[in-house]
Every structure is written in C-alpha cells, then in structure tokens.
C-alpha cells in the first residue's frame, strides 16, 4: 500500500480529534487514476467519520508549482506541510508521517 494511503487513517483520526485544525489532502494523480485507485483498494479499516474529516484538493495541472511553493523542490512524495494562523509554513516533512510528527507539528505551529 502506498505511504500516502497508509497515512489516511492516522490523518483522518487527527482531523477528527483536532477540530481546530483543517487537514487538506492534495491529490497528485489524475481524476481517473484516483477513481481507479478508490475502486480497487478498500479502505475498510478507516472509519467513515475519519474519511469525512479530511478535505481532498486537486490542484489541476500545476501540481509541481504547488509543491515548489510549499518547499518541495524535488517533488518527493509524500510531502507534508503545516501552515500556522499567520499563513506561514511552520512544519515540513518529506516522507511518511508518524504520531511523533503530529505532536511536533502541534507544538511548533501555534
């Protein structure tokens, strides 16, 4: 299972438990590829309430521009960014997130 998909339950639970945060997922696949993936992979271990807590964005054809603006100059996936209330990037991570990352993110992004 791809890392970004494996993170979905953790990110969904985080979004549901921390209503003061908005968790956005950026889909870098085409709409057709994303639909094929959803049809072929059951996410049955993820609670429906967790799925509903996530917001999915599709940036269109300028995914690389969005990634560069967020500091991901090499297009590494997964790539996570947190933005504080002043709209400044306060946390970045290339690679898989874990629970410790979420704790650190909450500490540094106030």
XYZ file of C-alpha atoms in Angstrom:
110
model
C 0.000 0.000 0.000
C 1.412 3.438 -0.887
C 2.636 5.519 2.073
C 0.144 8.307 1.400
C -2.740 5.815 1.580
C -1.339 4.142 4.695
C -1.337 7.573 6.398
C -5.035 8.210 5.724
C -6.391 6.578 8.914
C -3.912 8.497 11.095
C -4.594 11.813 9.343
C -8.343 11.253 9.419
C -8.281 10.493 13.137
C -6.104 13.566 13.724
C -8.515 15.797 11.816
C -11.486 14.418 13.731
C -9.785 14.763 17.135
C -8.411 18.264 16.457
C -11.297 20.268 15.075
C -9.200 23.444 15.364
C -7.025 22.114 12.516
C -8.051 21.727 8.907
C -6.393 18.771 7.208
C -6.166 19.043 3.434
C -5.009 16.233 1.176
C -3.624 17.147 -2.212
C -4.229 14.505 -4.851
C -1.415 14.491 -7.399
C -2.998 11.794 -9.584
C -5.387 12.426 -12.420
C -9.068 12.203 -11.518
C -9.358 8.946 -13.489
C -6.348 7.380 -11.748
C -7.652 8.413 -8.332
C -11.060 6.914 -9.093
C -9.474 3.645 -10.284
C -7.445 3.503 -7.087
C -10.501 4.027 -4.876
C -12.395 1.323 -6.749
C -9.561 -1.206 -6.443
C -8.455 -0.562 -2.828
C -10.869 -0.974 0.028
C -10.132 1.409 2.873
C -12.304 -0.643 5.189
C -10.010 -0.197 8.198
C -10.661 3.532 8.135
C -13.715 4.799 9.980
C -16.207 6.731 7.869
C -16.049 9.635 10.339
C -12.285 9.832 9.732
C -12.732 9.952 5.957
C -15.305 12.734 6.296
C -12.882 14.778 8.447
C -10.443 15.090 5.521
C -10.687 17.567 2.652
C -9.313 16.469 -0.710
C -7.900 19.061 -3.084
C -6.991 18.541 -6.718
C -4.605 21.310 -7.785
C -5.067 20.764 -11.521
C -2.126 20.704 -13.863
C 0.197 22.815 -11.712
C 0.989 20.230 -9.034
C 4.738 20.834 -9.382
C 4.231 24.592 -8.882
C 2.221 23.959 -5.730
C 4.899 21.576 -4.458
C 7.698 24.079 -5.118
C 5.788 26.856 -3.366
C 5.425 24.566 -0.327
C 9.183 23.918 -0.318
C 9.211 20.536 -2.046
C 11.736 21.374 -4.753
C 12.335 17.774 -5.816
C 8.737 16.506 -5.907
C 9.256 13.946 -3.129
C 6.047 12.177 -2.089
C 4.549 12.007 0.390
C 5.236 15.570 1.421
C 3.535 17.197 4.387
C 3.243 20.877 5.239
C 1.603 22.665 8.150
C 0.654 26.329 7.993
C 0.107 28.410 11.102
C -2.591 31.017 11.744
C -0.422 33.709 10.156
C -0.338 31.570 6.985
C 3.380 30.801 7.343
C 4.757 27.311 6.814
C 5.768 26.090 10.258
C 6.380 22.378 9.576
C 7.581 20.389 6.556
C 8.374 16.734 6.118
C 9.304 14.660 3.105
C 8.368 11.028 3.645
C 5.867 9.260 5.819
C 4.359 10.987 8.836
C 4.102 9.307 12.225
C 2.428 10.189 15.510
C 5.578 11.942 16.798
C 5.483 14.223 13.754
C 1.901 15.192 14.533
C 2.841 16.031 18.126
C 5.826 18.107 16.954
C 3.642 19.869 14.387
C 1.139 20.913 17.050
C 3.956 22.200 19.251
C 5.683 24.341 16.606
C 2.609 25.545 14.716
C 0.717 27.764 17.094
